[in-house]
Amino acid sequence: MILIKSVYKLLGLGLVICFFSSCINFQEVKIEDIKTIHINELGNSSLRFNSEIKISNPNFFEIKVIDSNFDVFIKNTKVGQAKFEEEITIPGNSSNYVDVSFKGSYNEADMNTLSSLMGSVLFGNKEIDFKVDGFVEGKALWIKRKIELQHEGKVPLELFNPK
């Protein structure tokens, strides 16, 4: 008898969860602006940088970004891949700048592009043609969703983080 009541309670809870999860409609999260890029560390095959990114979340609920992967392009040349170093939380109904740390990887061929980029920055060019194309996987309430993101434009670049 107790087992039957427990089964009914679990079925009821399952129906309630299904009902409410079908009512949740994810609106697209967007990158609106990239304020700056600060290169913190440049190794033989890896790169660490942080950036101030304006992210718009039109949903009423916060979204926790749990995974990401981006192809990074400079002057329309792919220079490697990057991902968020840690989870970030984007508040609901917001459009704010978030300081995000990235870890990137590149191969030897990409190093030539990065070297010419560093040289141009040293000689006074403070902006780069920058593009990211990839995804973030977010978690809101009980639901996970992968969202494609893309942004391109001129972005200020600093070789070392002033912090």
PDB file of C-alpha atoms in Angstrom:
ATOM      1  CA  MET A   1       0.000   0.000   0.000  1.00  0.00           C
ATOM      2  CA  ILE A   2       2.813   2.397   0.911  1.00  0.00           C
ATOM      3  CA  LEU A   3       4.624   1.426  -2.277  1.00  0.00           C
ATOM      4  CA  ILE A   4       1.563   2.313  -4.389  1.00  0.00           C
ATOM      5  CA  LYS A   5       1.263   5.733  -2.690  1.00  0.00           C
ATOM      6  CA  SER A   6       4.954   6.383  -3.326  1.00  0.00           C
ATOM      7  CA  VAL A   7       4.560   5.462  -6.987  1.00  0.00           C
ATOM      8  CA  TYR A   8       1.567   7.827  -7.332  1.00  0.00           C
ATOM      9  CA  LYS A   9       3.529  10.650  -5.676  1.00  0.00           C
ATOM     10  CA  LEU A  10       6.469  10.115  -8.024  1.00  0.00           C
ATOM     11  CA  LEU A  11       4.170  10.021 -11.057  1.00  0.00           C
ATOM     12  CA  GLY A  12       2.467  13.206  -9.888  1.00  0.00           C
ATOM     13  CA  LEU A  13       5.802  14.930  -9.351  1.00  0.00           C
ATOM     14  CA  GLY A  14       6.972  13.752 -12.783  1.00  0.00           C
ATOM     15  CA  LEU A  15       3.846  15.174 -14.444  1.00  0.00           C
ATOM     16  CA  VAL A  16       4.288  18.524 -12.680  1.00  0.00           C
ATOM     17  CA  ILE A  17       7.938  18.719 -13.763  1.00  0.00           C
ATOM     18  CA  CYS A  18       7.029  17.822 -17.368  1.00  0.00           C
ATOM     19  CA  PHE A  19       4.247  20.415 -17.382  1.00  0.00           C
ATOM     20  CA  PHE A  20       6.445  23.237 -16.128  1.00  0.00           C
ATOM     21  CA  SER A  21       9.477  22.314 -18.219  1.00  0.00           C
ATOM     22  CA  SER A  22       7.378  22.453 -21.392  1.00  0.00           C
ATOM     23  CA  CYS A  23       6.288  25.989 -20.452  1.00  0.00           C
ATOM     24  CA  ILE A  24       9.862  27.249 -20.278  1.00  0.00           C
ATOM     25  CA  ASN A  25      10.885  28.862 -23.531  1.00  0.00           C
ATOM     26  CA  PHE A  26      14.567  29.741 -23.955  1.00  0.00           C
ATOM     27  CA  GLN A  27      15.123  32.982 -25.780  1.00  0.00           C
ATOM     28  CA  GLU A  28      18.482  33.342 -27.488  1.00  0.00           C
ATOM     29  CA  VAL A  29      21.334  34.677 -25.391  1.00  0.00           C
ATOM     30  CA  LYS A  30      23.512  37.045 -27.432  1.00  0.00           C
ATOM     31  CA  ILE A  31      26.969  38.567 -27.316  1.00  0.00           C
ATOM     32  CA  GLU A  32      26.297  42.265 -27.876  1.00  0.00           C
ATOM     33  CA  ASP A  33      29.802  43.660 -27.558  1.00  0.00           C
ATOM     34  CA  ILE A  34      33.380  42.739 -26.744  1.00  0.00           C
ATOM     35  CA  LYS A  35      34.927  45.689 -24.930  1.00  0.00           C
ATOM     36  CA  THR A  36      38.553  44.558 -24.705  1.00  0.00           C
ATOM     37  CA  ILE A  37      40.827  41.552 -24.940  1.00  0.00           C
ATOM     38  CA  HIS A  38      43.754  41.244 -22.522  1.00  0.00           C
ATOM     39  CA  ILE A  39      46.393  38.644 -23.340  1.00  0.00           C
ATOM     40  CA  ASN A  40      47.690  37.256 -20.052  1.00  0.00           C
ATOM     41  CA  GLU A  41      49.895  34.349 -21.093  1.00  0.00           C
ATOM     42  CA  LEU A  42      51.286  33.107 -24.389  1.00  0.00           C
ATOM     43  CA  GLY A  43      52.894  29.651 -24.422  1.00  0.00           C
ATOM     44  CA  ASN A  44      54.152  27.274 -27.106  1.00  0.00           C
ATOM     45  CA  SER A  45      50.680  25.974 -27.915  1.00  0.00           C
ATOM     46  CA  SER A  46      48.350  27.718 -25.483  1.00  0.00           C
ATOM     47  CA  LEU A  47      47.071  31.168 -24.767  1.00  0.00           C
ATOM     48  CA  ARG A  48      45.246  32.629 -21.773  1.00  0.00           C
ATOM     49  CA  PHE A  49      43.276  35.818 -22.133  1.00  0.00           C
ATOM     50  CA  ASN A  50      40.374  37.559 -20.534  1.00  0.00           C
ATOM     51  CA  SER A  51      37.778  39.790 -22.051  1.00  0.00           C
ATOM     52  CA  GLU A  52      34.936  42.039 -21.039  1.00  0.00           C
ATOM     53  CA  ILE A  53      31.931  40.739 -22.947  1.00  0.00           C
ATOM     54  CA  LYS A  54      28.454  42.250 -22.959  1.00  0.00           C
ATOM     55  CA  ILE A  55      26.000  39.363 -22.801  1.00  0.00           C
ATOM     56  CA  SER A  56      22.257  39.829 -23.164  1.00  0.00           C
ATOM     57  CA  ASN A  57      19.940  37.349 -21.430  1.00  0.00           C
ATOM     58  CA  PRO A  58      16.293  38.198 -22.242  1.00  0.00           C
ATOM     59  CA  ASN A  59      14.987  35.257 -20.181  1.00  0.00           C
ATOM     60  CA  PHE A  60      13.454  35.790 -16.739  1.00  0.00           C
ATOM     61  CA  PHE A  61      15.737  33.150 -15.234  1.00  0.00           C
ATOM     62  CA  GLU A  62      19.496  33.127 -14.755  1.00  0.00           C
ATOM     63  CA  ILE A  63      21.599  30.884 -16.937  1.00  0.00           C
ATOM     64  CA  LYS A  64      24.730  29.127 -15.747  1.00  0.00           C
ATOM     65  CA  VAL A  65      27.209  28.507 -18.550  1.00  0.00           C
ATOM     66  CA  ILE A  66      28.709  25.070 -17.925  1.00  0.00           C
ATOM     67  CA  ASP A  67      30.598  24.423 -21.173  1.00  0.00           C
ATOM     68  CA  SER A  68      31.807  26.343 -24.210  1.00  0.00           C
ATOM     69  CA  ASN A  69      33.964  26.050 -27.300  1.00  0.00           C
ATOM     70  CA  PHE A  70      34.810  28.792 -29.791  1.00  0.00           C
ATOM     71  CA  ASP A  71      36.827  29.034 -32.981  1.00  0.00           C
ATOM     72  CA  VAL A  72      38.826  32.271 -32.791  1.00  0.00           C
ATOM     73  CA  PHE A  73      39.569  34.277 -35.947  1.00  0.00           C
ATOM     74  CA  ILE A  74      41.815  37.305 -36.408  1.00  0.00           C
ATOM     75  CA  LYS A  75      41.557  39.099 -39.748  1.00  0.00           C
ATOM     76  CA  ASN A  76      39.391  36.208 -40.995  1.00  0.00           C
ATOM     77  CA  THR A  77      42.175  33.702 -40.263  1.00  0.00           C
ATOM     78  CA  LYS A  78      41.473  30.980 -37.743  1.00  0.00           C
ATOM     79  CA  VAL A  79      44.098  31.180 -35.015  1.00  0.00           C
ATOM     80  CA  GLY A  80      42.832  28.485 -32.685  1.00  0.00           C
ATOM     81  CA  GLN A  81      40.127  27.484 -30.276  1.00  0.00           C
ATOM     82  CA  ALA A  82      39.140  28.834 -26.879  1.00  0.00           C
ATOM     83  CA  LYS A  83      36.761  28.027 -24.067  1.00  0.00           C
ATOM     84  CA  PHE A  84      35.669  29.651 -20.811  1.00  0.00           C
ATOM     85  CA  GLU A  85      38.017  28.696 -17.985  1.00  0.00           C
ATOM     86  CA  GLU A  86      35.262  28.643 -15.389  1.00  0.00           C
ATOM     87  CA  GLU A  87      31.491  28.561 -15.146  1.00  0.00           C
ATOM     88  CA  ILE A  88      29.775  31.927 -15.360  1.00  0.00           C
ATOM     89  CA  THR A  89      26.279  32.915 -14.318  1.00  0.00           C
ATOM     90  CA  ILE A  90      24.253  35.328 -16.441  1.00  0.00           C
ATOM     91  CA  PRO A  91      21.424  36.982 -14.475  1.00  0.00           C
ATOM     92  CA  GLY A  92      17.919  36.912 -15.932  1.00  0.00           C
ATOM     93  CA  ASN A  93      16.589  39.945 -17.833  1.00  0.00           C
ATOM     94  CA  SER A  94      20.042  41.464 -18.071  1.00  0.00           C
ATOM     95  CA  SER A  95      22.446  42.979 -20.524  1.00  0.00           C
ATOM     96  CA  ASN A  96      25.727  43.429 -18.662  1.00  0.00           C
ATOM     97  CA  TYR A  97      29.454  43.223 -19.196  1.00  0.00           C
ATOM     98  CA  VAL A  98      30.970  40.064 -17.762  1.00  0.00           C
ATOM     99  CA  ASP A  99      34.706  39.547 -17.232  1.00  0.00           C
ATOM    100  CA  VAL A 100      35.409  36.151 -18.774  1.00  0.00           C
ATOM    101  CA  SER A 101      38.674  34.188 -18.698  1.00  0.00           C
ATOM    102  CA  PHE A 102      39.524  32.030 -21.695  1.00  0.00           C
ATOM    103  CA  LYS A 103      42.066  29.328 -22.350  1.00  0.00           C
ATOM    104  CA  GLY A 104      42.950  28.804 -25.964  1.00  0.00           C
ATOM    105  CA  SER A 105      45.044  26.439 -28.014  1.00  0.00           C
ATOM    106  CA  TYR A 106      46.687  26.863 -31.382  1.00  0.00           C
ATOM    107  CA  ASN A 107      49.116  25.022 -33.621  1.00  0.00           C
ATOM    108  CA  GLU A 108      52.441  26.086 -35.091  1.00  0.00           C
ATOM    109  CA  ALA A 109      50.894  27.509 -38.268  1.00  0.00           C
ATOM    110  CA  ASP A 110      48.655  29.772 -36.190  1.00  0.00           C
ATOM    111  CA  MET A 111      51.722  31.125 -34.366  1.00  0.00           C
ATOM    112  CA  ASN A 112      52.701  33.173 -37.446  1.00  0.00           C
ATOM    113  CA  THR A 113      49.366  34.992 -37.360  1.00  0.00           C
ATOM    114  CA  LEU A 114      49.689  35.580 -33.618  1.00  0.00           C
ATOM    115  CA  SER A 115      53.268  36.860 -34.037  1.00  0.00           C
ATOM    116  CA  SER A 116      52.237  39.367 -36.704  1.00  0.00           C
ATOM    117  CA  LEU A 117      49.343  40.411 -34.478  1.00  0.00           C
ATOM    118  CA  MET A 118      51.701  41.052 -31.551  1.00  0.00           C
ATOM    119  CA  GLY A 119      53.990  43.059 -33.822  1.00  0.00           C
ATOM    120  CA  SER A 120      51.173  45.244 -35.095  1.00  0.00           C
ATOM    121  CA  VAL A 121      50.031  45.938 -31.519  1.00  0.00           C
ATOM    122  CA  LEU A 122      53.574  46.872 -30.476  1.00  0.00           C
ATOM    123  CA  PHE A 123      53.746  49.344 -33.365  1.00  0.00           C
ATOM    124  CA  GLY A 124      50.600  51.188 -32.378  1.00  0.00           C
ATOM    125  CA  ASN A 125      47.673  49.256 -33.831  1.00  0.00           C
ATOM    126  CA  LYS A 126      45.428  48.867 -30.783  1.00  0.00           C
ATOM    127  CA  GLU A 127      42.421  47.239 -32.484  1.00  0.00           C
ATOM    128  CA  ILE A 128      42.069  43.909 -34.236  1.00  0.00           C
ATOM    129  CA  ASP A 129      39.463  42.385 -36.530  1.00  0.00           C
ATOM    130  CA  PHE A 130      38.206  39.679 -34.190  1.00  0.00           C
ATOM    131  CA  LYS A 131      35.616  36.950 -34.622  1.00  0.00           C
ATOM    132  CA  VAL A 132      34.420  34.126 -32.391  1.00  0.00           C
ATOM    133  CA  ASP A 133      32.154  31.374 -33.632  1.00  0.00           C
ATOM    134  CA  GLY A 134      31.044  28.514 -31.422  1.00  0.00           C
ATOM    135  CA  PHE A 135      28.687  27.479 -28.682  1.00  0.00           C
ATOM    136  CA  VAL A 136      27.951  27.763 -25.011  1.00  0.00           C
ATOM    137  CA  GLU A 137      26.044  25.147 -23.086  1.00  0.00           C
ATOM    138  CA  GLY A 138      23.807  26.672 -20.473  1.00  0.00           C
ATOM    139  CA  LYS A 139      21.793  25.285 -17.632  1.00  0.00           C
ATOM    140  CA  ALA A 140      18.644  26.960 -16.364  1.00  0.00           C
ATOM    141  CA  LEU A 141      16.306  25.477 -13.825  1.00  0.00           C
ATOM    142  CA  TRP A 142      16.379  21.753 -14.727  1.00  0.00           C
ATOM    143  CA  ILE A 143      17.155  22.108 -18.388  1.00  0.00           C
ATOM    144  CA  LYS A 144      20.454  22.153 -20.328  1.00  0.00           C
ATOM    145  CA  ARG A 145      20.695  23.693 -23.756  1.00  0.00           C
ATOM    146  CA  LYS A 146      23.481  24.313 -26.255  1.00  0.00           C
ATOM    147  CA  ILE A 147      23.324  27.735 -27.915  1.00  0.00           C
ATOM    148  CA  GLU A 148      25.331  28.765 -30.980  1.00  0.00           C
ATOM    149  CA  LEU A 149      27.049  32.144 -30.596  1.00  0.00           C
ATOM    150  CA  GLN A 150      28.907  34.317 -33.049  1.00  0.00           C
ATOM    151  CA  HIS A 151      30.344  37.806 -32.824  1.00  0.00           C
ATOM    152  CA  GLU A 152      32.694  39.775 -35.021  1.00  0.00           C
ATOM    153  CA  GLY A 153      34.030  43.294 -35.118  1.00  0.00           C
ATOM    154  CA  LYS A 154      36.968  45.508 -34.224  1.00  0.00           C
ATOM    155  CA  VAL A 155      38.082  44.910 -30.651  1.00  0.00           C
ATOM    156  CA  PRO A 156      40.710  46.762 -28.566  1.00  0.00           C
ATOM    157  CA  LEU A 157      43.652  44.506 -27.685  1.00  0.00           C
ATOM    158  CA  GLU A 158      46.135  44.821 -24.827  1.00  0.00           C
ATOM    159  CA  LEU A 159      49.133  42.531 -24.628  1.00  0.00           C
ATOM    160  CA  PHE A 160      49.126  42.269 -20.864  1.00  0.00           C
ATOM    161  CA  ASN A 161      46.262  42.532 -18.422  1.00  0.00           C
ATOM    162  CA  PRO A 162      46.682  45.778 -16.464  1.00  0.00           C
ATOM    163  CA  LYS A 163      45.146  44.261 -13.306  1.00  0.00           C
TER     164      LYS A 163
END
